[in-house]
């Protein structure tokens, strides 16, 4: 069976205030062409179809167009909701849409109920594990600790139990939206840390033939059977080094996996350039970036006049301007943002306690801070779904 694995479309998202709807429509057209030209048997979309719980109408219309075009091909599609999606909204009409071969899996309770497709070698069971917000699903899965590893582990127990009851030789594909240990993050993914832990071990998914992951925006191979497709388009300058693609996966009769990357069309390359303003304007080596979307970091000790206007004369698609004067780390004028770079919310809070009290929080206080951040993030998720 030949699968096309994609994820993290983020329909409706902009890139530094530049609309991406046109590029997203081009990606959908590319996806449909690939399905048709490469004789794909099934499409899997591993979450974050939309960029937010209540997407703009134009994004909903693009998704509707994608569903119609995939259904017209007669090729089954399995989709799950991600942490940016509203699972309840995305799942509206799932039963009816499923009759057209588009299978939306957004309910945590259905993790152990697969979409079963058949090829010349027998059945392939597709299990959709939507993003599982631990605080919201811990009761569903009967876990005492509301953590990513615990709820995903419980969901996978249901998958393995269902698979064990099926005919011998049934192959299996799991779709999941999670941060798996070994994956490399970028700046454009929303933090899903719970209890100080964001990642789950890849071993959680043992026992299935292929795991189609979503959430991280870089295409990555964690093992031959566990892969991220990454986002088809860039959504932050931290993705400047990414090759945007999908996985074309071959699953043979014995469950062996082979995979090929299929490149996605991107509207412009990304470039991150750094130096003094005059240096950036004069350096001939930067000519290759003149048509790219540019993030420029200026290191001038004194902020130059009209830097964006001057940069745009050479780099007309400059979208981000960062000031990072070259100073010693202990210079009192080092910016607050620079001092906070690389620190998470928990560390910033702990540093604040140390600053005002003269000593950092003890283990009990650290746990209180973690619980507070977890509660705020879970409440935000509930509000997004309800809104």
Tab-separated table of C-alpha atoms in Angstrom:
chain	number	residue	atom	x	y	z
A	1	UNK	CA	0.000	0.000	0.000
A	2	UNK	CA	1.329	3.411	-0.968
A	3	UNK	CA	0.647	6.187	1.555
A	4	UNK	CA	1.143	9.934	1.299
A	5	UNK	CA	1.943	11.315	4.753
A	6	UNK	CA	1.488	15.037	5.395
A	7	UNK	CA	0.590	17.251	8.364
A	8	UNK	CA	0.550	20.757	9.806
A	9	UNK	CA	-1.179	22.573	6.966
A	10	UNK	CA	-2.109	25.448	9.326
A	11	UNK	CA	-4.694	26.750	6.887
A	12	UNK	CA	-5.319	30.448	7.516
A	13	UNK	CA	-1.910	31.187	8.965
A	14	UNK	CA	0.138	34.177	7.805
A	15	UNK	CA	3.902	34.477	7.633
A	16	UNK	CA	4.977	37.749	9.265
A	17	UNK	CA	1.704	39.343	8.174
A	18	UNK	CA	2.019	38.018	4.613
A	19	UNK	CA	-1.020	35.916	3.724
A	20	UNK	CA	-0.209	32.304	2.897
A	21	UNK	CA	-3.622	31.347	1.522
A	22	UNK	CA	-2.397	31.430	-2.079
A	23	UNK	CA	0.608	29.252	-1.235
A	24	UNK	CA	-1.627	26.910	0.773
A	25	UNK	CA	-3.977	26.563	-2.212
A	26	UNK	CA	-0.971	25.773	-4.403
A	27	UNK	CA	0.095	23.111	-1.917
A	28	UNK	CA	-3.370	21.504	-1.993
A	29	UNK	CA	-3.182	21.407	-5.810
A	30	UNK	CA	0.288	19.840	-5.548
A	31	UNK	CA	-1.012	17.264	-3.060
A	32	UNK	CA	-3.838	16.274	-5.396
A	33	UNK	CA	-1.450	16.006	-8.374
A	34	UNK	CA	0.906	13.832	-6.354
A	35	UNK	CA	-1.912	11.508	-5.298
A	36	UNK	CA	-2.995	11.134	-8.916
A	37	UNK	CA	0.429	10.892	-10.582
A	38	UNK	CA	2.091	8.639	-8.005
A	39	UNK	CA	-0.812	6.182	-7.681
A	40	UNK	CA	-1.278	6.849	-3.979
A	41	UNK	CA	-3.602	4.419	-2.199
A	42	UNK	CA	-4.292	6.503	0.928
A	43	UNK	CA	-3.538	9.990	2.263
A	44	UNK	CA	-2.818	10.554	5.957
A	45	UNK	CA	-2.913	14.030	7.512
A	46	UNK	CA	-1.454	14.084	11.026
A	47	UNK	CA	-3.134	17.115	12.549
A	48	UNK	CA	-3.107	20.927	12.604
A	49	UNK	CA	-5.287	21.199	9.540
A	50	UNK	CA	-6.151	24.734	10.653
A	51	UNK	CA	-3.996	27.265	12.452
A	52	UNK	CA	-6.536	28.093	15.128
A	53	UNK	CA	-9.674	26.735	16.699
A	54	UNK	CA	-11.930	29.235	14.911
A	55	UNK	CA	-10.368	29.606	11.453
A	56	UNK	CA	-11.216	32.404	9.013
A	57	UNK	CA	-13.820	31.692	6.354
A	58	UNK	CA	-11.230	31.660	3.559
A	59	UNK	CA	-9.357	28.853	5.332
A	60	UNK	CA	-12.567	26.846	5.796
A	61	UNK	CA	-13.356	27.270	2.100
A	62	UNK	CA	-9.883	26.041	1.148
A	63	UNK	CA	-10.308	22.995	3.392
A	64	UNK	CA	-13.700	22.319	1.821
A	65	UNK	CA	-12.096	22.495	-1.634
A	66	UNK	CA	-9.366	20.077	-0.523
A	67	UNK	CA	-11.958	17.590	0.749
A	68	UNK	CA	-13.903	17.706	-2.504
A	69	UNK	CA	-10.796	17.246	-4.631
A	70	UNK	CA	-9.545	14.320	-2.555
A	71	UNK	CA	-12.979	12.701	-2.590
A	72	UNK	CA	-13.191	13.110	-6.381
A	73	UNK	CA	-9.972	11.096	-6.719
A	74	UNK	CA	-11.583	8.165	-4.925
A	75	UNK	CA	-8.499	7.794	-2.725
A	76	UNK	CA	-9.246	7.322	1.017
A	77	UNK	CA	-7.961	10.026	3.345
A	78	UNK	CA	-7.491	9.760	7.123
A	79	UNK	CA	-7.127	12.989	9.128
A	80	UNK	CA	-6.711	13.754	12.813
A	81	UNK	CA	-7.043	16.997	14.740
A	82	UNK	CA	-3.934	18.694	16.131
A	83	UNK	CA	-3.303	21.026	19.041
A	84	UNK	CA	-4.146	24.083	16.893
A	85	UNK	CA	-7.465	22.619	15.719
A	86	UNK	CA	-10.761	22.559	17.543
A	87	UNK	CA	-11.365	18.811	17.556
A	88	UNK	CA	-15.124	19.276	17.961
A	89	UNK	CA	-15.412	21.734	15.087
A	90	UNK	CA	-13.183	19.756	12.752
A	91	UNK	CA	-15.172	16.628	13.524
A	92	UNK	CA	-18.575	18.103	12.667
A	93	UNK	CA	-20.102	15.991	9.909
A	94	UNK	CA	-17.396	13.323	10.183
A	95	UNK	CA	-19.886	10.490	9.741
A	96	UNK	CA	-21.320	11.951	6.558
A	97	UNK	CA	-17.899	12.982	5.179
A	98	UNK	CA	-16.660	9.464	5.868
A	99	UNK	CA	-19.082	8.142	3.258
A	100	UNK	CA	-17.022	10.037	0.682
A	101	UNK	CA	-13.836	8.322	1.855
A	102	UNK	CA	-12.578	11.214	4.016
A	103	UNK	CA	-12.172	9.852	7.539
A	104	UNK	CA	-11.883	12.499	10.277
A	105	UNK	CA	-10.633	11.182	13.610
A	106	UNK	CA	-11.071	13.815	16.314
A	107	UNK	CA	-12.561	11.896	19.274
A	108	UNK	CA	-10.095	10.502	21.845
A	109	UNK	CA	-12.577	7.718	22.669
A	110	UNK	CA	-12.223	6.357	19.113
A	111	UNK	CA	-8.451	5.821	19.271
A	112	UNK	CA	-8.879	2.045	19.190
A	113	UNK	CA	-11.373	2.048	16.315
A	114	UNK	CA	-9.478	2.036	13.014
A	115	UNK	CA	-10.287	2.874	9.443
A	116	UNK	CA	-9.648	-0.437	7.687
A	117	UNK	CA	-8.471	-0.357	4.069
A	118	UNK	CA	-7.551	-3.320	1.913
A	119	UNK	CA	-4.935	-4.009	-0.743
A	120	UNK	CA	-3.729	-7.140	-2.520
A	121	UNK	CA	-2.040	-8.429	0.643
A	122	UNK	CA	-4.950	-7.949	3.047
A	123	UNK	CA	-6.118	-5.383	5.580
A	124	UNK	CA	-4.342	-2.235	6.763
A	125	UNK	CA	-5.782	-0.692	9.947
A	126	UNK	CA	-5.368	3.084	10.306
A	127	UNK	CA	-5.655	4.318	13.903
A	128	UNK	CA	-6.169	8.061	14.371
A	129	UNK	CA	-4.873	9.500	17.653
A	130	UNK	CA	-5.881	13.180	17.669
A	131	UNK	CA	-3.907	15.571	19.827
A	132	UNK	CA	-4.530	14.407	23.389
A	133	UNK	CA	-4.482	17.317	25.818
A	134	UNK	CA	-3.583	15.461	29.047
A	135	UNK	CA	-5.710	17.560	31.405
A	136	UNK	CA	-8.786	17.025	29.224
A	137	UNK	CA	-8.481	13.304	28.435
A	138	UNK	CA	-6.952	11.752	31.536
A	139	UNK	CA	-10.370	10.552	32.754
A	140	UNK	CA	-11.189	9.053	29.361
A	141	UNK	CA	-8.034	6.954	29.541
A	142	UNK	CA	-8.101	6.307	33.280
A	143	UNK	CA	-4.615	7.623	34.028
A	144	UNK	CA	-3.702	9.099	37.375
A	145	UNK	CA	-1.007	11.447	36.108
A	146	UNK	CA	-2.026	13.945	33.426
A	147	UNK	CA	1.057	13.731	31.209
A	148	UNK	CA	1.670	13.258	27.498
A	149	UNK	CA	3.388	9.900	27.883
A	150	UNK	CA	0.629	8.551	30.126
A	151	UNK	CA	-2.305	9.445	27.858
A	152	UNK	CA	-0.535	8.448	24.641
A	153	UNK	CA	0.531	5.196	26.259
A	154	UNK	CA	-3.059	4.457	27.267
A	155	UNK	CA	-4.292	5.291	23.760
A	156	UNK	CA	-1.711	2.957	22.251
A	157	UNK	CA	-2.826	0.176	24.593
A	158	UNK	CA	-6.251	0.425	22.972
A	159	UNK	CA	-4.624	0.333	19.529
A	160	UNK	CA	-2.607	-2.788	20.359
A	161	UNK	CA	-5.625	-4.498	21.918
A	162	UNK	CA	-7.723	-3.914	18.801
A	163	UNK	CA	-4.899	-4.989	16.517
A	164	UNK	CA	-4.361	-8.211	18.499
A	165	UNK	CA	-7.998	-9.165	17.929
A	166	UNK	CA	-7.703	-8.801	14.155
A	167	UNK	CA	-6.673	-11.371	11.576
A	168	UNK	CA	-3.052	-12.408	11.640
A	169	UNK	CA	-1.050	-10.372	9.138
A	170	UNK	CA	-3.147	-7.206	9.489
A	171	UNK	CA	-0.794	-4.276	9.008
A	172	UNK	CA	-1.137	-1.083	11.013
A	173	UNK	CA	-0.633	2.660	10.635
A	174	UNK	CA	-0.971	5.127	13.525
A	175	UNK	CA	-1.518	8.858	13.055
A	176	UNK	CA	-0.498	10.949	16.074
A	177	UNK	CA	0.068	14.596	16.894
A	178	UNK	CA	2.771	14.845	19.547
A	179	UNK	CA	6.323	15.905	20.375
A	180	UNK	CA	8.339	12.684	20.279
A	181	UNK	CA	11.808	12.464	21.829
A	182	UNK	CA	14.512	12.957	19.213
A	183	UNK	CA	12.466	15.381	17.149
A	184	UNK	CA	13.853	18.843	16.414
A	185	UNK	CA	11.505	21.743	17.148
A	186	UNK	CA	11.251	25.150	15.492
A	187	UNK	CA	9.903	28.513	16.651
A	188	UNK	CA	6.524	28.109	14.963
A	189	UNK	CA	5.119	25.232	17.025
A	190	UNK	CA	2.970	25.991	20.038
A	191	UNK	CA	4.450	24.801	23.333
A	192	UNK	CA	2.634	21.717	24.654
A	193	UNK	CA	4.744	21.209	27.780
A	194	UNK	CA	2.867	19.585	30.673
A	195	UNK	CA	4.455	19.130	34.085
A	196	UNK	CA	7.776	20.334	32.699
A	197	UNK	CA	7.760	17.630	29.993
A	198	UNK	CA	6.878	18.127	26.326
A	199	UNK	CA	8.244	15.003	24.640
A	200	UNK	CA	7.250	11.336	24.752
A	201	UNK	CA	9.570	8.437	23.888
A	202	UNK	CA	9.224	6.831	20.468
A	203	UNK	CA	8.828	3.478	22.229
A	204	UNK	CA	5.253	4.490	23.097
A	205	UNK	CA	4.390	3.512	19.515
A	206	UNK	CA	5.992	0.050	19.528
A	207	UNK	CA	4.000	-2.696	17.857
A	208	UNK	CA	2.722	-0.949	14.721
A	209	UNK	CA	4.121	-0.858	11.211
A	210	UNK	CA	4.171	2.883	10.549
A	211	UNK	CA	3.635	5.994	12.678
A	212	UNK	CA	2.701	9.181	10.796
A	213	UNK	CA	3.505	12.066	13.128
A	214	UNK	CA	2.460	15.698	13.122
A	215	UNK	CA	3.291	18.732	15.286
A	216	UNK	CA	6.966	19.434	14.510
A	217	UNK	CA	7.435	21.477	11.344
A	218	UNK	CA	10.646	19.883	10.091
A	219	UNK	CA	10.525	16.660	8.054
A	220	UNK	CA	12.293	14.090	10.242
A	221	UNK	CA	12.987	10.370	10.511
A	222	UNK	CA	13.079	9.206	14.138
A	223	UNK	CA	13.177	5.526	13.126
A	224	UNK	CA	12.374	3.826	9.834
A	225	UNK	CA	8.819	3.362	11.115
A	226	UNK	CA	8.338	6.668	12.975
A	227	UNK	CA	8.470	9.885	10.936
A	228	UNK	CA	7.381	13.512	10.888
A	229	UNK	CA	6.314	14.887	7.524
A	230	UNK	CA	6.736	18.470	8.738
A	231	UNK	CA	4.686	21.431	7.540
A	232	UNK	CA	4.377	21.876	3.770
A	233	UNK	CA	5.168	25.593	4.079
A	234	UNK	CA	7.443	27.636	6.352
A	235	UNK	CA	5.813	29.465	9.239
A	236	UNK	CA	8.870	30.972	10.991
A	237	UNK	CA	12.400	31.982	10.043
A	238	UNK	CA	13.687	29.159	12.242
A	239	UNK	CA	12.588	26.941	9.329
A	240	UNK	CA	15.018	28.594	6.905
A	241	UNK	CA	17.043	25.384	6.670
A	242	UNK	CA	14.031	23.101	6.152
A	243	UNK	CA	13.309	21.221	2.961
A	244	UNK	CA	9.516	21.248	2.829
A	245	UNK	CA	8.143	17.886	1.742
A	246	UNK	CA	5.766	14.986	2.289
A	247	UNK	CA	6.551	11.299	2.789
A	248	UNK	CA	5.556	8.818	0.105
A	249	UNK	CA	5.541	5.578	2.089
A	250	UNK	CA	5.453	2.041	0.715
A	251	UNK	CA	4.050	-0.579	3.087
A	252	UNK	CA	4.649	-4.074	1.684
A	253	UNK	CA	2.733	-7.254	2.434
A	254	UNK	CA	4.932	-8.057	5.435
A	255	UNK	CA	4.706	-4.558	6.904
A	256	UNK	CA	8.192	-3.492	5.813
A	257	UNK	CA	8.497	0.272	5.213
A	258	UNK	CA	10.294	2.296	2.571
A	259	UNK	CA	9.862	6.044	2.174
A	260	UNK	CA	10.630	8.776	-0.345
A	261	UNK	CA	10.457	12.532	0.181
A	262	UNK	CA	8.244	14.479	-2.209
A	263	UNK	CA	9.120	18.175	-2.263
A	264	UNK	CA	6.422	20.811	-1.763
A	265	UNK	CA	6.270	24.111	-3.663
A	266	UNK	CA	7.208	27.131	-1.537
A	267	UNK	CA	6.534	30.722	-2.634
A	268	UNK	CA	9.989	32.023	-1.715
A	269	UNK	CA	13.112	30.745	0.023
A	270	UNK	CA	13.871	32.039	3.507
A	271	UNK	CA	17.099	33.792	4.453
A	272	UNK	CA	18.501	34.932	7.789
A	273	UNK	CA	21.250	37.499	7.386
A	274	UNK	CA	23.294	39.169	10.099
A	275	UNK	CA	25.761	42.045	10.309
A	276	UNK	CA	26.081	45.796	10.256
A	277	UNK	CA	23.668	47.597	7.937
A	278	UNK	CA	26.334	48.884	5.557
A	279	UNK	CA	27.906	45.437	5.429
A	280	UNK	CA	24.575	43.802	4.510
A	281	UNK	CA	23.900	46.378	1.808
A	282	UNK	CA	27.318	45.917	0.208
A	283	UNK	CA	28.181	42.220	0.616
A	284	UNK	CA	28.106	40.593	-2.872
A	285	UNK	CA	27.718	37.131	-1.314
A	286	UNK	CA	24.197	38.087	-0.217
A	287	UNK	CA	22.963	38.627	-3.791
A	288	UNK	CA	21.422	35.139	-3.742
A	289	UNK	CA	18.981	36.332	-1.042
A	290	UNK	CA	17.636	39.375	-2.877
A	291	UNK	CA	14.396	37.612	-3.884
A	292	UNK	CA	14.006	35.675	-0.618
A	293	UNK	CA	11.909	36.452	2.417
A	294	UNK	CA	14.544	37.944	4.715
A	295	UNK	CA	15.058	38.238	8.443
A	296	UNK	CA	17.865	40.726	9.012
A	297	UNK	CA	19.679	40.991	12.330
A	298	UNK	CA	21.591	44.264	12.640
A	299	UNK	CA	24.650	44.266	14.880
A	300	UNK	CA	25.446	47.996	14.655
A	301	UNK	CA	26.314	49.366	18.120
A	302	UNK	CA	24.021	52.336	17.418
A	303	UNK	CA	20.719	51.828	15.635
A	304	UNK	CA	21.069	53.236	12.108
A	305	UNK	CA	18.538	55.584	10.535
A	306	UNK	CA	15.685	54.105	8.476
A	307	UNK	CA	17.103	50.569	8.485
A	308	UNK	CA	14.010	48.818	7.080
A	309	UNK	CA	13.647	51.243	4.192
A	310	UNK	CA	17.316	50.943	3.292
A	311	UNK	CA	17.339	47.150	3.564
A	312	UNK	CA	14.213	46.903	1.423
A	313	UNK	CA	15.982	48.681	-1.436
A	314	UNK	CA	18.260	45.657	-1.807
A	315	UNK	CA	16.078	42.985	-0.199
A	316	UNK	CA	12.501	43.998	-1.140
A	317	UNK	CA	10.964	41.054	0.712
A	318	UNK	CA	12.474	41.820	4.100
A	319	UNK	CA	9.834	40.830	6.671
A	320	UNK	CA	11.653	40.863	9.993
A	321	UNK	CA	14.191	43.254	11.450
A	322	UNK	CA	16.040	42.356	14.655
A	323	UNK	CA	18.496	44.564	16.534
A	324	UNK	CA	21.292	42.746	18.337
A	325	UNK	CA	24.167	45.185	18.956
A	326	UNK	CA	27.485	43.498	19.509
A	327	UNK	CA	28.133	43.997	23.219
A	328	UNK	CA	29.719	42.016	25.993
A	329	UNK	CA	27.252	39.626	27.706
A	330	UNK	CA	27.591	41.529	30.997
A	331	UNK	CA	26.920	44.914	29.399
A	332	UNK	CA	23.965	46.472	31.264
A	333	UNK	CA	22.483	47.609	27.952
A	334	UNK	CA	22.026	44.037	26.720
A	335	UNK	CA	18.332	43.822	25.843
A	336	UNK	CA	15.760	42.140	28.046
A	337	UNK	CA	14.696	39.934	25.120
A	338	UNK	CA	18.263	38.790	24.614
A	339	UNK	CA	18.630	37.907	28.300
A	340	UNK	CA	15.459	35.810	28.069
A	341	UNK	CA	16.435	34.010	24.855
A	342	UNK	CA	16.190	30.243	25.223
A	343	UNK	CA	14.313	30.339	28.537
A	344	UNK	CA	10.858	28.849	28.915
A	345	UNK	CA	8.021	30.246	31.016
A	346	UNK	CA	8.966	28.077	33.985
A	347	UNK	CA	12.594	29.220	33.969
A	348	UNK	CA	11.613	32.875	33.593
A	349	UNK	CA	9.287	32.581	36.585
A	350	UNK	CA	11.964	30.851	38.661
A	351	UNK	CA	14.495	33.536	37.711
A	352	UNK	CA	12.011	36.209	38.790
A	353	UNK	CA	11.564	34.554	42.193
A	354	UNK	CA	15.336	34.424	42.599
A	355	UNK	CA	15.624	38.094	41.608
A	356	UNK	CA	13.072	39.431	44.082
A	357	UNK	CA	13.811	37.064	46.939
A	358	UNK	CA	17.516	36.440	46.585
A	359	UNK	CA	17.046	32.667	46.282
A	360	UNK	CA	15.292	30.507	43.747
A	361	UNK	CA	12.187	28.419	44.446
A	362	UNK	CA	12.524	25.090	46.222
A	363	UNK	CA	11.143	21.826	44.811
A	364	UNK	CA	7.664	22.384	46.247
A	365	UNK	CA	7.478	25.903	44.838
A	366	UNK	CA	8.728	24.705	41.453
A	367	UNK	CA	5.892	22.175	41.401
A	368	UNK	CA	3.374	24.914	42.232
A	369	UNK	CA	4.672	27.014	39.341
A	370	UNK	CA	4.474	24.034	36.954
A	371	UNK	CA	0.914	23.296	38.013
A	372	UNK	CA	-0.043	26.944	37.500
A	373	UNK	CA	1.394	27.063	33.980
A	374	UNK	CA	-0.265	23.735	33.121
A	375	UNK	CA	-3.623	24.987	34.401
A	376	UNK	CA	-3.404	28.213	32.381
A	377	UNK	CA	-2.499	26.329	29.196
A	378	UNK	CA	-5.282	23.773	29.701
A	379	UNK	CA	-7.783	26.568	30.388
A	380	UNK	CA	-6.717	28.310	27.184
A	381	UNK	CA	-7.333	25.098	25.267
A	382	UNK	CA	-10.804	24.706	26.772
A	383	UNK	CA	-11.657	28.331	25.971
A	384	UNK	CA	-10.518	27.930	22.350
A	385	UNK	CA	-12.643	24.844	21.881
A	386	UNK	CA	-15.673	26.456	23.546
A	387	UNK	CA	-15.265	29.748	21.652
